[in-house]
XYZ file of C-alpha atoms in Angstrom:
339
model
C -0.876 -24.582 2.717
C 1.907 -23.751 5.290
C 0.615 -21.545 8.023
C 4.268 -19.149 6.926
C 2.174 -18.867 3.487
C -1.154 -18.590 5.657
C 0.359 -15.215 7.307
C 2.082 -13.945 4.813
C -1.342 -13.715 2.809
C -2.655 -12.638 6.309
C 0.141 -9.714 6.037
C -0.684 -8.795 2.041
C -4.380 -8.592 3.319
C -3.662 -5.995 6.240
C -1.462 -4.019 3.705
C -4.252 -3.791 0.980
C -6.593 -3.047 3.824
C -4.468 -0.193 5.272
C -3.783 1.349 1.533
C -6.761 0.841 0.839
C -8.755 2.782 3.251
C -6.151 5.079 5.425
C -4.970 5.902 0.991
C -8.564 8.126 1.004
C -7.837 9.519 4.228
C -4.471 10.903 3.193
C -5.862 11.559 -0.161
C -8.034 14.103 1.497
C -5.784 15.534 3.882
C -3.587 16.108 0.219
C -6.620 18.242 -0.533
C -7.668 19.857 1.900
C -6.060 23.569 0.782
C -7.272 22.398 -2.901
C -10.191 21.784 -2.633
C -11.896 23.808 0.645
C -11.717 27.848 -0.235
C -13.220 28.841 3.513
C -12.984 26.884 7.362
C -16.334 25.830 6.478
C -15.488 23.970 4.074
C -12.336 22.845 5.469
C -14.639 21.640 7.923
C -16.728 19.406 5.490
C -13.637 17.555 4.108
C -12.340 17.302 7.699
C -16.083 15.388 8.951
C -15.972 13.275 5.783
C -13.337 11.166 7.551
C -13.648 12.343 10.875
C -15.589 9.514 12.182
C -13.377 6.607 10.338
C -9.576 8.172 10.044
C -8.390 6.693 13.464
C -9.816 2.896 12.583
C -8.282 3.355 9.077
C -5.111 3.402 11.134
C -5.532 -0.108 13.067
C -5.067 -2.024 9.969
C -1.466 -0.518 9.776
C -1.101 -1.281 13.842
C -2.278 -4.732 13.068
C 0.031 -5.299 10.276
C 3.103 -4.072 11.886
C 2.136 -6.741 14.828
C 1.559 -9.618 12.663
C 4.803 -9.052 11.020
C 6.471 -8.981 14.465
C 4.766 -12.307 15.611
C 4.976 -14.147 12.270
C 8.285 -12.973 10.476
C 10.307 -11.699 13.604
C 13.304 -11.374 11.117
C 11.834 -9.880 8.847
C 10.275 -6.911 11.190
C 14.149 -6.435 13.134
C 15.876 -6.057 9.541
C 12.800 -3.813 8.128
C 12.936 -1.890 11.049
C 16.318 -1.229 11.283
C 17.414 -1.050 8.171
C 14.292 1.323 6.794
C 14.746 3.228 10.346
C 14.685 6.570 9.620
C 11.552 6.482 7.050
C 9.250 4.670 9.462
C 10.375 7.313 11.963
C 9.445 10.014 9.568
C 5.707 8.248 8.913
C 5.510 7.421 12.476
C 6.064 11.164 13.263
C 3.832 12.227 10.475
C 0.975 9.933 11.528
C 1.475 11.292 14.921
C 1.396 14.986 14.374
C -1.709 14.362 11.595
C -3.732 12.643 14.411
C -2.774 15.608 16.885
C -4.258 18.140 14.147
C -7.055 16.141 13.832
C -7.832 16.285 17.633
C -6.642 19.812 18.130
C -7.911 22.009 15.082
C -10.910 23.298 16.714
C -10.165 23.674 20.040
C -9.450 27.678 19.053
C -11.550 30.025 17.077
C -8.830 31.582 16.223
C -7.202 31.490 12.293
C -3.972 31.083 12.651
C -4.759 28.324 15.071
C -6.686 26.481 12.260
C -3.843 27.366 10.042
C -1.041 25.754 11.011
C -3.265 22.676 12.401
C -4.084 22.426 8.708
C -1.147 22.871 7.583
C -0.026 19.653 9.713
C -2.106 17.262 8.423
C -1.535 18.533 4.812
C 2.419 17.463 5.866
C 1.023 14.507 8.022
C -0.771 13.280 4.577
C 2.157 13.923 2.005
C 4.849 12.355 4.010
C 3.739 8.737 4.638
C 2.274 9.043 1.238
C 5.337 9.281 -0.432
C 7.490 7.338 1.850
C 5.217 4.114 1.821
C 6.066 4.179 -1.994
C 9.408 4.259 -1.705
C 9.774 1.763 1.296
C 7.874 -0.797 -0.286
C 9.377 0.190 -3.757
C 12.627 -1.026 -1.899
C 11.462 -3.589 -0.089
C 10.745 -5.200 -3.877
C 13.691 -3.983 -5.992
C 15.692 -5.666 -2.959
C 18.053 -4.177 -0.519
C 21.855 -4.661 0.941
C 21.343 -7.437 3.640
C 24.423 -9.500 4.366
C 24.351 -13.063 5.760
C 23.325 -12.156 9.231
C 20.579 -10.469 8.412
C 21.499 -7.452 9.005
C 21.017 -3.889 6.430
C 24.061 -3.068 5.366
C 23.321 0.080 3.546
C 22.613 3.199 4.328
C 19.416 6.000 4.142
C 20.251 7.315 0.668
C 20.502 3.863 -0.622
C 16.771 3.632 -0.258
C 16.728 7.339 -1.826
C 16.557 4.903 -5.798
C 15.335 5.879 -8.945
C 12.634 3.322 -8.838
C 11.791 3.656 -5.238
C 11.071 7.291 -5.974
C 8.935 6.284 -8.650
C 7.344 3.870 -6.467
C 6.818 7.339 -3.759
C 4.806 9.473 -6.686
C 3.094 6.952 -7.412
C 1.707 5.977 -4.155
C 1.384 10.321 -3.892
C -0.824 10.352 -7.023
C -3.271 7.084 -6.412
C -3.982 8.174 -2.662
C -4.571 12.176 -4.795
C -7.364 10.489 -6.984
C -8.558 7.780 -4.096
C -9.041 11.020 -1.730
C -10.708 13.066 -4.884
C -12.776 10.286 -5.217
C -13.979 10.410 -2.237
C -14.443 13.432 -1.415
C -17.053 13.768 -4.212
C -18.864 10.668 -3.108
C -18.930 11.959 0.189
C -19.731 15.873 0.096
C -22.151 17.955 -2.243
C -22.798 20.897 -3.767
C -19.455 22.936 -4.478
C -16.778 20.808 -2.766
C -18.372 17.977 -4.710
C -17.788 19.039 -7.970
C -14.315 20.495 -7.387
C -13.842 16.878 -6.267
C -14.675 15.323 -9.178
C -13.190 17.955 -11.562
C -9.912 17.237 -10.472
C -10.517 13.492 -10.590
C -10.509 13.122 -14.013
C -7.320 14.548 -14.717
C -5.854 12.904 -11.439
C -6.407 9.630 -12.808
C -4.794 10.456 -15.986
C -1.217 11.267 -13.966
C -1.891 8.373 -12.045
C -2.206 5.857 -14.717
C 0.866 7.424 -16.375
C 2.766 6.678 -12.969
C 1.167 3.643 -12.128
C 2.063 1.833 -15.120
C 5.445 2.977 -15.382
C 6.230 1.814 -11.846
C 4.410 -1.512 -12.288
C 5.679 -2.191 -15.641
C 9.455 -1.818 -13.833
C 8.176 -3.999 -11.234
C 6.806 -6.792 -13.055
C 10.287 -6.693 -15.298
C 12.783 -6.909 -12.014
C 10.714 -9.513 -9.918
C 7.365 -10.497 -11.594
C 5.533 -13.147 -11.678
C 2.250 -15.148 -13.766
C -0.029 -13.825 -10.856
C 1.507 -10.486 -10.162
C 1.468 -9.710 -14.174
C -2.153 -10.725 -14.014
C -3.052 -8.267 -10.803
C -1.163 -5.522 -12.518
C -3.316 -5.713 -15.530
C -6.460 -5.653 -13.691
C -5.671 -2.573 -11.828
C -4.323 -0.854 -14.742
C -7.982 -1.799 -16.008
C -9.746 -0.878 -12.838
C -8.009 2.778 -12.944
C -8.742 2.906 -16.717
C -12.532 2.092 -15.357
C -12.349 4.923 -12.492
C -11.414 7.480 -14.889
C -14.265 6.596 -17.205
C -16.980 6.095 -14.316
C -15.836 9.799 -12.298
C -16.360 11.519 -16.165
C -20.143 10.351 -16.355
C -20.320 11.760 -13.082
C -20.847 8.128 -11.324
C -18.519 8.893 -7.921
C -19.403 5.572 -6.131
C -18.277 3.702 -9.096
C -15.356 5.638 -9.896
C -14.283 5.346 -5.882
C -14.879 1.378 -6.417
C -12.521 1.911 -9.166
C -9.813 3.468 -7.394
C -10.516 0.799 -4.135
C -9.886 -1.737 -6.418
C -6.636 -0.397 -8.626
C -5.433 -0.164 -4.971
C -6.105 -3.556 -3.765
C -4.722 -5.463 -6.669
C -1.733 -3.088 -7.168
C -0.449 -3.913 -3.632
C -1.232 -7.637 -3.942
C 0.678 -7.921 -7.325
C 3.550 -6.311 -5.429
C 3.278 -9.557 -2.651
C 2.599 -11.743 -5.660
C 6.129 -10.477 -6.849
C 7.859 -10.580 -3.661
C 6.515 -14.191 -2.502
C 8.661 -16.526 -1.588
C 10.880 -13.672 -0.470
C 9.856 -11.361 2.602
C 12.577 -9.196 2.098
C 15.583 -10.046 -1.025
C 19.138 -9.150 -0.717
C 20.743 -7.459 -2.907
C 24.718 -8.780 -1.456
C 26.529 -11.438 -3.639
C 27.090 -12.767 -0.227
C 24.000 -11.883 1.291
C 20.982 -13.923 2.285
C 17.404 -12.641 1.756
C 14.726 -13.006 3.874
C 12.103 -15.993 3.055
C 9.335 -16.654 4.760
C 10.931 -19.968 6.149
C 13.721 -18.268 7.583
C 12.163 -15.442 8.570
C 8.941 -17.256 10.366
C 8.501 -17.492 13.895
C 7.887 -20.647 15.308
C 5.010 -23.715 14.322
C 3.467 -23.156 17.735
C 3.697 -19.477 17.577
C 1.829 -19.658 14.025
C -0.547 -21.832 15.522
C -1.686 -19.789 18.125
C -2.173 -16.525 15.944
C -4.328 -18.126 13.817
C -6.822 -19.010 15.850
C -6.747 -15.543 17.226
C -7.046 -14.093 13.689
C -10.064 -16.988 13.125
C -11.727 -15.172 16.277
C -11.206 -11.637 16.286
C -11.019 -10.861 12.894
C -14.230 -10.994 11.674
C -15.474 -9.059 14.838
C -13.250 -6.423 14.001
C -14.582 -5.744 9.887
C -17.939 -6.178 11.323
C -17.584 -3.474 13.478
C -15.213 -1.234 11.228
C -18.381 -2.212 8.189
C -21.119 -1.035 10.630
C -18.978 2.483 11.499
C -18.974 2.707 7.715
C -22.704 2.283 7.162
C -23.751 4.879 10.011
C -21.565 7.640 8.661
C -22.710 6.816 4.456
C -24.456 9.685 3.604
C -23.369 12.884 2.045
C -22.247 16.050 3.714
C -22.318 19.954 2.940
C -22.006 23.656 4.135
C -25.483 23.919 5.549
C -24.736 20.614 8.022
C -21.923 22.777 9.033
C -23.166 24.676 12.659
C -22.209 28.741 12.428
C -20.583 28.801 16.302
C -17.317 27.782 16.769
C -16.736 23.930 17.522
C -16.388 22.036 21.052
C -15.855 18.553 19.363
C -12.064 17.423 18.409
C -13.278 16.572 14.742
C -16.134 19.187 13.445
């Protein structure tokens, strides 16, 4: 296998890894005025991720870098072509991770309030705009023969690519329900996984419209075959969050996740990034691949590091496994960033 096929796997991994995880983390930040009726139970949802929100985050840091190193062409026209989005998340993901910090350094309500109230908007926007950027990125976009976008902002504003927002809205919705319920008891719990059933209902609705009218424009064998088996693995979460079985029914939800985003690379591959210009010239990734040497050398750092880094991010998980409620909640006001 070439090492430009190595990395872009390497790059579909990251992605899945990033949705995957950082998708609960907004899916609770979605539902945090849903779900919580009082601070302390805004407080419970907030300490379900508190400990694992900011190393959700690395995977995207990691797979912005590896695109730059790997597929330099393909980062400068995703970048500035898709500008104005990946300011928008980039803004988003900033101001969430200031709430997160922030929140309790007041006792004070309306403090808490409009702290809340930005990571609510810090979890809807990159929610919906990851959708529609990678909703683009596979429908195909103006790119003429330098490489360069040659469209504009409400070019990426599609039909399809806003199907492609909703439904990347409605799985991280039922992936942060999901979780919430496997992580919290009592009340919080089963308002969790009362709205889970439904959730998945809206999301399978979406899901397979928007991967039907993927697999139609650019499918292929495999990505046909990874769209079915998400389809199945939602059908599956549905089913296993009604019997009340939440770590099942989160597996479910992982894994509708996982093999939705790597049908979408399935679809795109050979292409990094199509063009949509009769005279245009889409991004491969031959053309788009850094250098043999350059390739060479970033694998053997991924061979190294990599498996240090999901040790340590599967330890952080194991510490922080069990459930949390009310009564874990402390009645004075907090001193840590994330209580």
């Amino acid at each position: 296998m070439e090492l430009t096929t190595v990395w872009f796997v390497l790059i579909a991994v990251l992605w899945i890894g990033y949705f995957t995880l950082e998708g609960f983390d907004f899916g609770v930040g979605l539902l945090l005025p849903v779900l919580a009726h009082d601070d302390t139970e805004r407080r419970v949802m907030i300490n379900t991720i508190g400990p694992v929100w900011d190393g959700n985050e690395v995977w995207l840091l990691v797979a912005g870098g590896a695109t730059f190193a790997a597929f330099p062409e393909w980062y400068a026209t995703l970048f500035s072509g898709f500008y104005l989005p990946l300011l928008l998340i980039l803004i988003a993901l900033i101001v969430r991770g200031l709430a997160f910090e922030y929140r309790a350094k007041r006792p004070d309500a309306r403090w808490k309030a409009r702290w809340d109230l930005a990571i609510i908007v810090g979890s809807l926007v990159p929610s919906v705009l990851w959708g529609v950027a990678f909703a683009n990125i596979l429908r195909g976009v103006p790119i003429d023969s330098d490489f360069e976008y040659a469209g504009g902002f409400f070019d990426l504003l599609n039909p399809y690519a806003l199907l492609g927002g909703l439904t990347t809205l409605a799985l991280f919705v039922t992936h942060g329900a999901l979780f919430v319920a496997l992580k919290t008891d009592g009340e919080i719990r089963h308002r969790a996984r009362n709205l889970a059933v439904p959730s998945v209902a809206v999301t399978a609705v979406l899901a397979v419209a928007f991967l039907t009218w993927t697999q139609q424009q650019t499918g292929t064998t495999g990505s046909a075959v990874a769209f079915v088996l998400a389809a199945l693995a939602l059908v599956g979460a549905g089913l296993a969050a009604r019997v009340g079985r939440e770590g099942w029914a989160f597996a479910g939800t992982f894994v509708t996740i996982a093999l939705a985003v790597a049908g979408m690379f399935l679809a795109l591959f050979p292409d990094v990034m199509p063009s949509t210009l009769a005279g245009g010239a889409s991004l491969t990734t031959t053309n788009a691949a850094a250098t043999s040497y350059t390739l060479k050398i970033m694998t053997v750092t991924a061979v190294v590091f990599t498996p240090l880094v999901l040790a340590y991010q599967g330890w952080t998980y194991w510490v922080f496994r069990k459930r949390i409620a009310t009564h874990h909640i402390p009645a004075a006001a907090e001193s840590a960033s994330v209580r």
